Amino acid sequence: MKIAFMIWTIVSGIFLMLGLSCWKSKKEVGFFTGVKPPKMKDVVAYNHAVAKIWFVFAAVLETTGIPLLFIQQNSPFALLLVGEMMILVIAVMIVYIRVEKKYRA
């Protein structure tokens, strides 16, 4: 399961880089794929808030992957990880909707 954890870490790194890209952006960043972001009152604060969402997501994703180092292949515990990820993704969407309401022009 070490390979699974390495892949998990690479994916977490991708989300971390996405957060860095959002942090440095001068224009409003999109959150959902294929959807243009609306005009925001404070673009920099909005981008930083979105970047923080991605930073937290990457950190939580990485820490939830740690059990992959200790479980056996085809363990039922892997289903728990899938459930945790579903809850995490839903939570991220809810937080983003609140950020968008806060900064929308």
mmCIF file of N, CA and C in Angstrom:
data_model
loop_
_atom_site.group_PDB
_atom_site.id
_atom_site.type_symbol
_atom_site.label_atom_id
_atom_site.label_comp_id
_atom_site.label_asym_id
_atom_site.label_seq_id
_atom_site.Cartn_x
_atom_site.Cartn_y
_atom_site.Cartn_z
ATOM 1 N N MET A 1 0.817 -1.195 0.000
ATOM 2 C CA MET A 1 0.000 0.000 0.000
ATOM 3 C C MET A 1 0.864 1.264 0.000
ATOM 4 N N LYS A 2 2.178 1.081 0.000
ATOM 5 C CA LYS A 2 3.058 2.245 -0.042
ATOM 6 C C LYS A 2 2.907 2.992 -1.363
ATOM 7 N N ILE A 3 2.685 2.258 -2.427
ATOM 8 C CA ILE A 3 2.490 2.899 -3.729
ATOM 9 C C ILE A 3 1.201 3.711 -3.719
ATOM 10 N N ALA A 4 0.168 3.181 -3.100
ATOM 11 C CA ALA A 4 -1.097 3.921 -3.007
ATOM 12 C C ALA A 4 -0.895 5.212 -2.225
ATOM 13 N N PHE A 5 -0.111 5.151 -1.151
ATOM 14 C CA PHE A 5 0.152 6.361 -0.369
ATOM 15 C C PHE A 5 0.977 7.363 -1.178
ATOM 16 N N MET A 6 1.918 6.879 -1.977
ATOM 17 C CA MET A 6 2.712 7.789 -2.815
ATOM 18 C C MET A 6 1.816 8.491 -3.835
ATOM 19 N N ILE A 7 0.893 7.774 -4.437
ATOM 20 C CA ILE A 7 -0.046 8.378 -5.385
ATOM 21 C C ILE A 7 -0.927 9.382 -4.659
ATOM 22 N N TRP A 8 -1.386 9.026 -3.469
ATOM 23 C CA TRP A 8 -2.215 9.902 -2.637
ATOM 24 C C TRP A 8 -1.451 11.198 -2.350
ATOM 25 N N THR A 9 -0.157 11.086 -2.050
ATOM 26 C CA THR A 9 0.672 12.255 -1.759
ATOM 27 C C THR A 9 0.863 13.126 -2.995
ATOM 28 N N ILE A 10 1.026 12.521 -4.140
ATOM 29 C CA ILE A 10 1.159 13.285 -5.380
ATOM 30 C C ILE A 10 -0.120 14.078 -5.652
ATOM 31 N N VAL A 11 -1.266 13.453 -5.455
ATOM 32 C CA VAL A 11 -2.545 14.141 -5.662
ATOM 33 C C VAL A 11 -2.680 15.302 -4.674
ATOM 34 N N SER A 12 -2.281 15.085 -3.430
ATOM 35 C CA SER A 12 -2.307 16.175 -2.440
ATOM 36 C C SER A 12 -1.400 17.319 -2.879
ATOM 37 N N GLY A 13 -0.242 16.978 -3.429
ATOM 38 C CA GLY A 13 0.673 18.003 -3.934
ATOM 39 C C GLY A 13 0.079 18.795 -5.083
ATOM 40 N N ILE A 14 -0.684 18.130 -5.931
ATOM 41 C CA ILE A 14 -1.342 18.822 -7.043
ATOM 42 C C ILE A 14 -2.332 19.854 -6.505
ATOM 43 N N PHE A 15 -3.090 19.479 -5.476
ATOM 44 C CA PHE A 15 -4.032 20.431 -4.887
ATOM 45 C C PHE A 15 -3.300 21.571 -4.182
ATOM 46 N N LEU A 16 -2.150 21.289 -3.604
ATOM 47 C CA LEU A 16 -1.339 22.330 -2.994
ATOM 48 C C LEU A 16 -0.854 23.324 -4.057
ATOM 49 N N MET A 17 -0.403 22.804 -5.196
ATOM 50 C CA MET A 17 0.028 23.690 -6.283
ATOM 51 C C MET A 17 -1.141 24.493 -6.838
ATOM 52 N N LEU A 18 -2.320 23.894 -6.893
ATOM 53 C CA LEU A 18 -3.514 24.617 -7.323
ATOM 54 C C LEU A 18 -3.786 25.781 -6.382
ATOM 55 N N GLY A 19 -3.631 25.552 -5.080
ATOM 56 C CA GLY A 19 -3.802 26.614 -4.098
ATOM 57 C C GLY A 19 -2.786 27.728 -4.283
ATOM 58 N N LEU A 20 -1.537 27.370 -4.550
ATOM 59 C CA LEU A 20 -0.509 28.383 -4.791
ATOM 60 C C LEU A 20 -0.832 29.209 -6.040
ATOM 61 N N SER A 21 -1.333 28.544 -7.059
ATOM 62 C CA SER A 21 -1.721 29.244 -8.278
ATOM 63 C C SER A 21 -2.858 30.228 -8.007
ATOM 64 N N CYS A 22 -3.827 29.814 -7.213
ATOM 65 C CA CYS A 22 -4.945 30.700 -6.856
ATOM 66 C C CYS A 22 -4.444 31.882 -6.038
ATOM 67 N N TRP A 23 -3.512 31.634 -5.136
ATOM 68 C CA TRP A 23 -2.985 32.681 -4.256
ATOM 69 C C TRP A 23 -2.311 33.789 -5.065
ATOM 70 N N LYS A 24 -1.596 33.407 -6.126
ATOM 71 C CA LYS A 24 -0.820 34.376 -6.907
ATOM 72 C C LYS A 24 -1.614 35.024 -8.044
ATOM 73 N N SER A 25 -2.804 34.544 -8.321
ATOM 74 C CA SER A 25 -3.579 35.038 -9.451
ATOM 75 C C SER A 25 -4.047 36.479 -9.234
ATOM 76 N N LYS A 26 -4.051 37.254 -10.305
ATOM 77 C CA LYS A 26 -4.497 38.652 -10.252
ATOM 78 C C LYS A 26 -5.980 38.786 -10.602
ATOM 79 N N LYS A 27 -6.515 37.799 -11.341
ATOM 80 C CA LYS A 27 -7.936 37.805 -11.708
ATOM 81 C C LYS A 27 -8.673 36.784 -10.861
ATOM 82 N N GLU A 28 -10.002 36.900 -10.827
ATOM 83 C CA GLU A 28 -10.796 35.938 -10.070
ATOM 84 C C GLU A 28 -10.510 34.527 -10.578
ATOM 85 N N VAL A 29 -10.339 33.620 -9.637
ATOM 86 C CA VAL A 29 -10.081 32.236 -10.019
ATOM 87 C C VAL A 29 -11.383 31.456 -9.996
ATOM 88 N N GLY A 30 -11.478 30.520 -10.916
ATOM 89 C CA GLY A 30 -12.642 29.651 -10.932
ATOM 90 C C GLY A 30 -12.466 28.521 -9.936
ATOM 91 N N PHE A 31 -13.556 28.019 -9.440
ATOM 92 C CA PHE A 31 -13.485 26.913 -8.489
ATOM 93 C C PHE A 31 -14.012 25.639 -9.114
ATOM 94 N N PHE A 32 -15.165 25.727 -9.734
ATOM 95 C CA PHE A 32 -15.749 24.567 -10.382
ATOM 96 C C PHE A 32 -15.271 24.512 -11.831
ATOM 97 N N THR A 33 -15.040 23.327 -12.341
ATOM 98 C CA THR A 33 -14.524 23.146 -13.685
ATOM 99 C C THR A 33 -15.515 23.663 -14.720
ATOM 100 N N GLY A 34 -15.027 24.494 -15.632
ATOM 101 C CA GLY A 34 -15.853 24.978 -16.731
ATOM 102 C C GLY A 34 -16.792 26.113 -16.378
ATOM 103 N N VAL A 35 -16.715 26.638 -15.160
ATOM 104 C CA VAL A 35 -17.598 27.718 -14.747
ATOM 105 C C VAL A 35 -16.752 28.965 -14.531
ATOM 106 N N LYS A 36 -17.121 30.053 -15.226
ATOM 107 C CA LYS A 36 -16.388 31.299 -15.044
ATOM 108 C C LYS A 36 -16.749 31.904 -13.693
ATOM 109 N N PRO A 37 -15.756 32.411 -12.983
ATOM 110 C CA PRO A 37 -16.063 33.008 -11.677
ATOM 111 C C PRO A 37 -16.779 34.348 -11.848
ATOM 112 N N PRO A 38 -17.695 34.658 -10.942
ATOM 113 C CA PRO A 38 -18.379 35.957 -11.030
ATOM 114 C C PRO A 38 -17.442 37.082 -10.610
ATOM 115 N N LYS A 39 -17.846 38.306 -10.887
ATOM 116 C CA LYS A 39 -17.063 39.460 -10.456
ATOM 117 C C LYS A 39 -17.111 39.557 -8.941
ATOM 118 N N MET A 40 -15.970 39.849 -8.352
ATOM 119 C CA MET A 40 -15.860 39.917 -6.899
ATOM 120 C C MET A 40 -15.515 41.330 -6.450
ATOM 121 N N LYS A 41 -15.935 41.680 -5.221
ATOM 122 C CA LYS A 41 -15.629 43.003 -4.653
ATOM 123 C C LYS A 41 -14.130 43.151 -4.432
ATOM 124 N N ASP A 42 -13.529 42.190 -3.776
ATOM 125 C CA ASP A 42 -12.105 42.221 -3.452
ATOM 126 C C ASP A 42 -11.464 40.966 -4.034
ATOM 127 N N VAL A 43 -10.857 41.116 -5.202
ATOM 128 C CA VAL A 43 -10.331 39.970 -5.942
ATOM 129 C C VAL A 43 -9.225 39.270 -5.159
ATOM 130 N N VAL A 44 -8.316 40.041 -4.574
ATOM 131 C CA VAL A 44 -7.182 39.442 -3.860
ATOM 132 C C VAL A 44 -7.670 38.642 -2.650
ATOM 133 N N ALA A 45 -8.586 39.200 -1.877
ATOM 134 C CA ALA A 45 -9.108 38.493 -0.707
ATOM 135 C C ALA A 45 -9.868 37.233 -1.133
ATOM 136 N N TYR A 46 -10.623 37.338 -2.209
ATOM 137 C CA TYR A 46 -11.352 36.179 -2.726
ATOM 138 C C TYR A 46 -10.384 35.078 -3.152
ATOM 139 N N ASN A 47 -9.363 35.451 -3.924
ATOM 140 C CA ASN A 47 -8.382 34.463 -4.377
ATOM 141 C C ASN A 47 -7.655 33.825 -3.202
ATOM 142 N N HIS A 48 -7.336 34.624 -2.186
ATOM 143 C CA HIS A 48 -6.661 34.068 -1.010
ATOM 144 C C HIS A 48 -7.587 33.113 -0.254
ATOM 145 N N ALA A 49 -8.866 33.435 -0.192
ATOM 146 C CA ALA A 49 -9.818 32.542 0.474
ATOM 147 C C ALA A 49 -9.943 31.215 -0.277
ATOM 148 N N VAL A 50 -10.000 31.290 -1.600
ATOM 149 C CA VAL A 50 -10.079 30.063 -2.402
ATOM 150 C C VAL A 50 -8.787 29.259 -2.249
ATOM 151 N N ALA A 51 -7.649 29.942 -2.232
ATOM 152 C CA ALA A 51 -6.375 29.247 -2.043
ATOM 153 C C ALA A 51 -6.327 28.550 -0.689
ATOM 154 N N LYS A 52 -6.853 29.199 0.344
ATOM 155 C CA LYS A 52 -6.874 28.577 1.673
ATOM 156 C C LYS A 52 -7.737 27.319 1.672
ATOM 157 N N ILE A 53 -8.832 27.353 0.917
ATOM 158 C CA ILE A 53 -9.669 26.155 0.803
ATOM 159 C C ILE A 53 -8.844 25.012 0.223
ATOM 160 N N TRP A 54 -8.088 25.290 -0.840
ATOM 161 C CA TRP A 54 -7.273 24.243 -1.464
ATOM 162 C C TRP A 54 -6.148 23.791 -0.545
ATOM 163 N N PHE A 55 -5.544 24.712 0.218
ATOM 164 C CA PHE A 55 -4.480 24.332 1.151
ATOM 165 C C PHE A 55 -5.019 23.378 2.218
ATOM 166 N N VAL A 56 -6.168 23.727 2.777
ATOM 167 C CA VAL A 56 -6.770 22.876 3.813
ATOM 168 C C VAL A 56 -7.172 21.528 3.211
ATOM 169 N N PHE A 57 -7.734 21.558 2.008
ATOM 170 C CA PHE A 57 -8.123 20.316 1.346
ATOM 171 C C PHE A 57 -6.909 19.415 1.151
ATOM 172 N N ALA A 58 -5.791 19.990 0.680
ATOM 173 C CA ALA A 58 -4.579 19.201 0.455
ATOM 174 C C ALA A 58 -4.060 18.617 1.770
ATOM 175 N N ALA A 59 -4.083 19.409 2.842
ATOM 176 C CA ALA A 59 -3.592 18.927 4.136
ATOM 177 C C ALA A 59 -4.468 17.804 4.689
ATOM 178 N N VAL A 60 -5.783 17.988 4.606
ATOM 179 C CA VAL A 60 -6.696 16.955 5.112
ATOM 180 C C VAL A 60 -6.600 15.700 4.247
ATOM 181 N N LEU A 61 -6.474 15.889 2.948
ATOM 182 C CA LEU A 61 -6.324 14.747 2.050
ATOM 183 C C LEU A 61 -5.070 13.953 2.402
ATOM 184 N N GLU A 62 -3.987 14.644 2.643
ATOM 185 C CA GLU A 62 -2.732 13.963 2.975
ATOM 186 C C GLU A 62 -2.842 13.212 4.307
ATOM 187 N N THR A 63 -3.425 13.839 5.306
ATOM 188 C CA THR A 63 -3.519 13.172 6.614
ATOM 189 C C THR A 63 -4.496 11.997 6.591
ATOM 190 N N THR A 64 -5.534 12.078 5.762
ATOM 191 C CA THR A 64 -6.451 10.942 5.685
ATOM 192 C C THR A 64 -5.827 9.784 4.932
ATOM 193 N N GLY A 65 -4.797 10.048 4.160
ATOM 194 C CA GLY A 65 -4.130 8.971 3.433
ATOM 195 C C GLY A 65 -3.105 8.210 4.252
ATOM 196 N N ILE A 66 -2.748 8.711 5.425
ATOM 197 C CA ILE A 66 -1.731 8.055 6.255
ATOM 198 C C ILE A 66 -2.090 6.604 6.594
ATOM 199 N N PRO A 67 -3.350 6.283 6.866
ATOM 200 C CA PRO A 67 -3.663 4.871 7.151
ATOM 201 C C PRO A 67 -3.321 3.914 6.011
ATOM 202 N N LEU A 68 -3.145 4.426 4.797
ATOM 203 C CA LEU A 68 -2.768 3.561 3.679
ATOM 204 C C LEU A 68 -1.418 2.884 3.926
ATOM 205 N N LEU A 69 -0.600 3.488 4.779
ATOM 206 C CA LEU A 69 0.703 2.898 5.081
ATOM 207 C C LEU A 69 0.580 1.662 5.972
ATOM 208 N N PHE A 70 -0.544 1.535 6.675
ATOM 209 C CA PHE A 70 -0.664 0.488 7.683
ATOM 210 C C PHE A 70 -1.694 -0.585 7.370
ATOM 211 N N ILE A 71 -2.584 -0.355 6.411
ATOM 212 C CA ILE A 71 -3.616 -1.353 6.134
ATOM 213 C C ILE A 71 -3.130 -2.331 5.071
ATOM 214 N N GLN A 72 -3.774 -3.478 5.024
ATOM 215 C CA GLN A 72 -3.443 -4.499 4.040
ATOM 216 C C GLN A 72 -4.150 -4.215 2.713
ATOM 217 N N GLN A 73 -3.651 -4.805 1.670
ATOM 218 C CA GLN A 73 -4.280 -4.694 0.355
ATOM 219 C C GLN A 73 -5.707 -5.231 0.431
ATOM 220 N N ASN A 74 -6.642 -4.593 -0.224
ATOM 221 C CA ASN A 74 -8.059 -4.973 -0.272
ATOM 222 C C ASN A 74 -8.716 -4.990 1.104
ATOM 223 N N SER A 75 -8.272 -4.121 1.972
ATOM 224 C CA SER A 75 -8.855 -4.029 3.304
ATOM 225 C C SER A 75 -10.187 -3.289 3.238
ATOM 226 N N PRO A 76 -11.169 -3.708 4.048
ATOM 227 C CA PRO A 76 -12.442 -2.991 4.084
ATOM 228 C C PRO A 76 -12.277 -1.561 4.616
ATOM 229 N N PHE A 77 -11.159 -1.306 5.300
ATOM 230 C CA PHE A 77 -10.898 0.024 5.820
ATOM 231 C C PHE A 77 -10.772 1.050 4.681
ATOM 232 N N ALA A 78 -10.402 0.586 3.490
ATOM 233 C CA ALA A 78 -10.285 1.489 2.339
ATOM 234 C C ALA A 78 -11.637 2.122 2.007
ATOM 235 N N LEU A 79 -12.722 1.422 2.271
ATOM 236 C CA LEU A 79 -14.051 1.992 2.037
ATOM 237 C C LEU A 79 -14.307 3.185 2.945
ATOM 238 N N LEU A 80 -13.765 3.135 4.144
ATOM 239 C CA LEU A 80 -13.877 4.265 5.061
ATOM 240 C C LEU A 80 -13.179 5.490 4.482
ATOM 241 N N LEU A 81 -12.030 5.282 3.852
ATOM 242 C CA LEU A 81 -11.312 6.395 3.219
ATOM 243 C C LEU A 81 -12.138 7.010 2.093
ATOM 244 N N VAL A 82 -12.809 6.180 1.325
ATOM 245 C CA VAL A 82 -13.659 6.677 0.245
ATOM 246 C C VAL A 82 -14.810 7.508 0.818
ATOM 247 N N GLY A 83 -15.416 7.034 1.892
ATOM 248 C CA GLY A 83 -16.491 7.786 2.540
ATOM 249 C C GLY A 83 -16.004 9.115 3.091
ATOM 250 N N GLU A 84 -14.815 9.111 3.686
ATOM 251 C CA GLU A 84 -14.246 10.356 4.204
ATOM 252 C C GLU A 84 -14.011 11.362 3.083
ATOM 253 N N MET A 85 -13.554 10.889 1.945
ATOM 254 C CA MET A 85 -13.299 11.791 0.825
ATOM 255 C C MET A 85 -14.591 12.386 0.292
ATOM 256 N N MET A 86 -15.656 11.601 0.261
ATOM 257 C CA MET A 86 -16.943 12.136 -0.194
ATOM 258 C C MET A 86 -17.407 13.251 0.735
ATOM 259 N N ILE A 87 -17.290 13.031 2.032
ATOM 260 C CA ILE A 87 -17.675 14.058 3.001
ATOM 261 C C ILE A 87 -16.787 15.286 2.857
ATOM 262 N N LEU A 88 -15.489 15.082 2.660
ATOM 263 C CA LEU A 88 -14.559 16.201 2.507
ATOM 264 C C LEU A 88 -14.893 17.042 1.277
ATOM 265 N N VAL A 89 -15.189 16.407 0.169
ATOM 266 C CA VAL A 89 -15.506 17.141 -1.063
ATOM 267 C C VAL A 89 -16.796 17.941 -0.895
ATOM 268 N N ILE A 90 -17.788 17.362 -0.265
ATOM 269 C CA ILE A 90 -19.040 18.088 -0.024
ATOM 270 C C ILE A 90 -18.788 19.277 0.894
ATOM 271 N N ALA A 91 -17.971 19.089 1.925
ATOM 272 C CA ALA A 91 -17.647 20.186 2.838
ATOM 273 C C ALA A 91 -16.910 21.311 2.111
ATOM 274 N N VAL A 92 -16.006 20.966 1.217
ATOM 275 C CA VAL A 92 -15.266 21.981 0.457
ATOM 276 C C VAL A 92 -16.222 22.783 -0.419
ATOM 277 N N MET A 93 -17.180 22.121 -1.044
ATOM 278 C CA MET A 93 -18.143 22.838 -1.882
ATOM 279 C C MET A 93 -18.995 23.791 -1.048
ATOM 280 N N ILE A 94 -19.410 23.364 0.126
ATOM 281 C CA ILE A 94 -20.212 24.222 0.996
ATOM 282 C C ILE A 94 -19.408 25.444 1.426
ATOM 283 N N VAL A 95 -18.145 25.234 1.796
ATOM 284 C CA VAL A 95 -17.294 26.361 2.202
ATOM 285 C C VAL A 95 -17.100 27.319 1.037
ATOM 286 N N TYR A 96 -16.880 26.781 -0.172
ATOM 287 C CA TYR A 96 -16.694 27.670 -1.323
ATOM 288 C C TYR A 96 -17.939 28.507 -1.586
ATOM 289 N N ILE A 97 -19.111 27.914 -1.493
ATOM 290 C CA ILE A 97 -20.349 28.668 -1.737
ATOM 291 C C ILE A 97 -20.459 29.828 -0.758
ATOM 292 N N ARG A 98 -20.065 29.602 0.489
ATOM 293 C CA ARG A 98 -20.081 30.687 1.476
ATOM 294 C C ARG A 98 -19.057 31.760 1.138
ATOM 295 N N VAL A 99 -17.869 31.361 0.680
ATOM 296 C CA VAL A 99 -16.843 32.348 0.287
ATOM 297 C C VAL A 99 -17.337 33.158 -0.895
ATOM 298 N N GLU A 100 -17.951 32.503 -1.860
ATOM 299 C CA GLU A 100 -18.453 33.217 -3.031
ATOM 300 C C GLU A 100 -19.515 34.230 -2.649
ATOM 301 N N LYS A 101 -20.422 33.874 -1.746
ATOM 302 C CA LYS A 101 -21.452 34.825 -1.294
ATOM 303 C C LYS A 101 -20.819 36.022 -0.608
ATOM 304 N N LYS A 102 -19.769 35.781 0.160
ATOM 305 C CA LYS A 102 -19.128 36.853 0.917
ATOM 306 C C LYS A 102 -18.463 37.895 0.008
ATOM 307 N N TYR A 103 -17.833 37.453 -1.063
ATOM 308 C CA TYR A 103 -17.033 38.351 -1.895
ATOM 309 C C TYR A 103 -17.710 38.764 -3.201
ATOM 310 N N ARG A 104 -18.885 38.253 -3.486
ATOM 311 C CA ARG A 104 -19.563 38.580 -4.755
ATOM 312 C C ARG A 104 -19.882 40.062 -4.810
ATOM 313 N N ALA A 105 -19.650 40.665 -5.973
ATOM 314 C CA ALA A 105 -19.872 42.099 -6.158
ATOM 315 C C ALA A 105 -21.353 42.416 -6.291
#
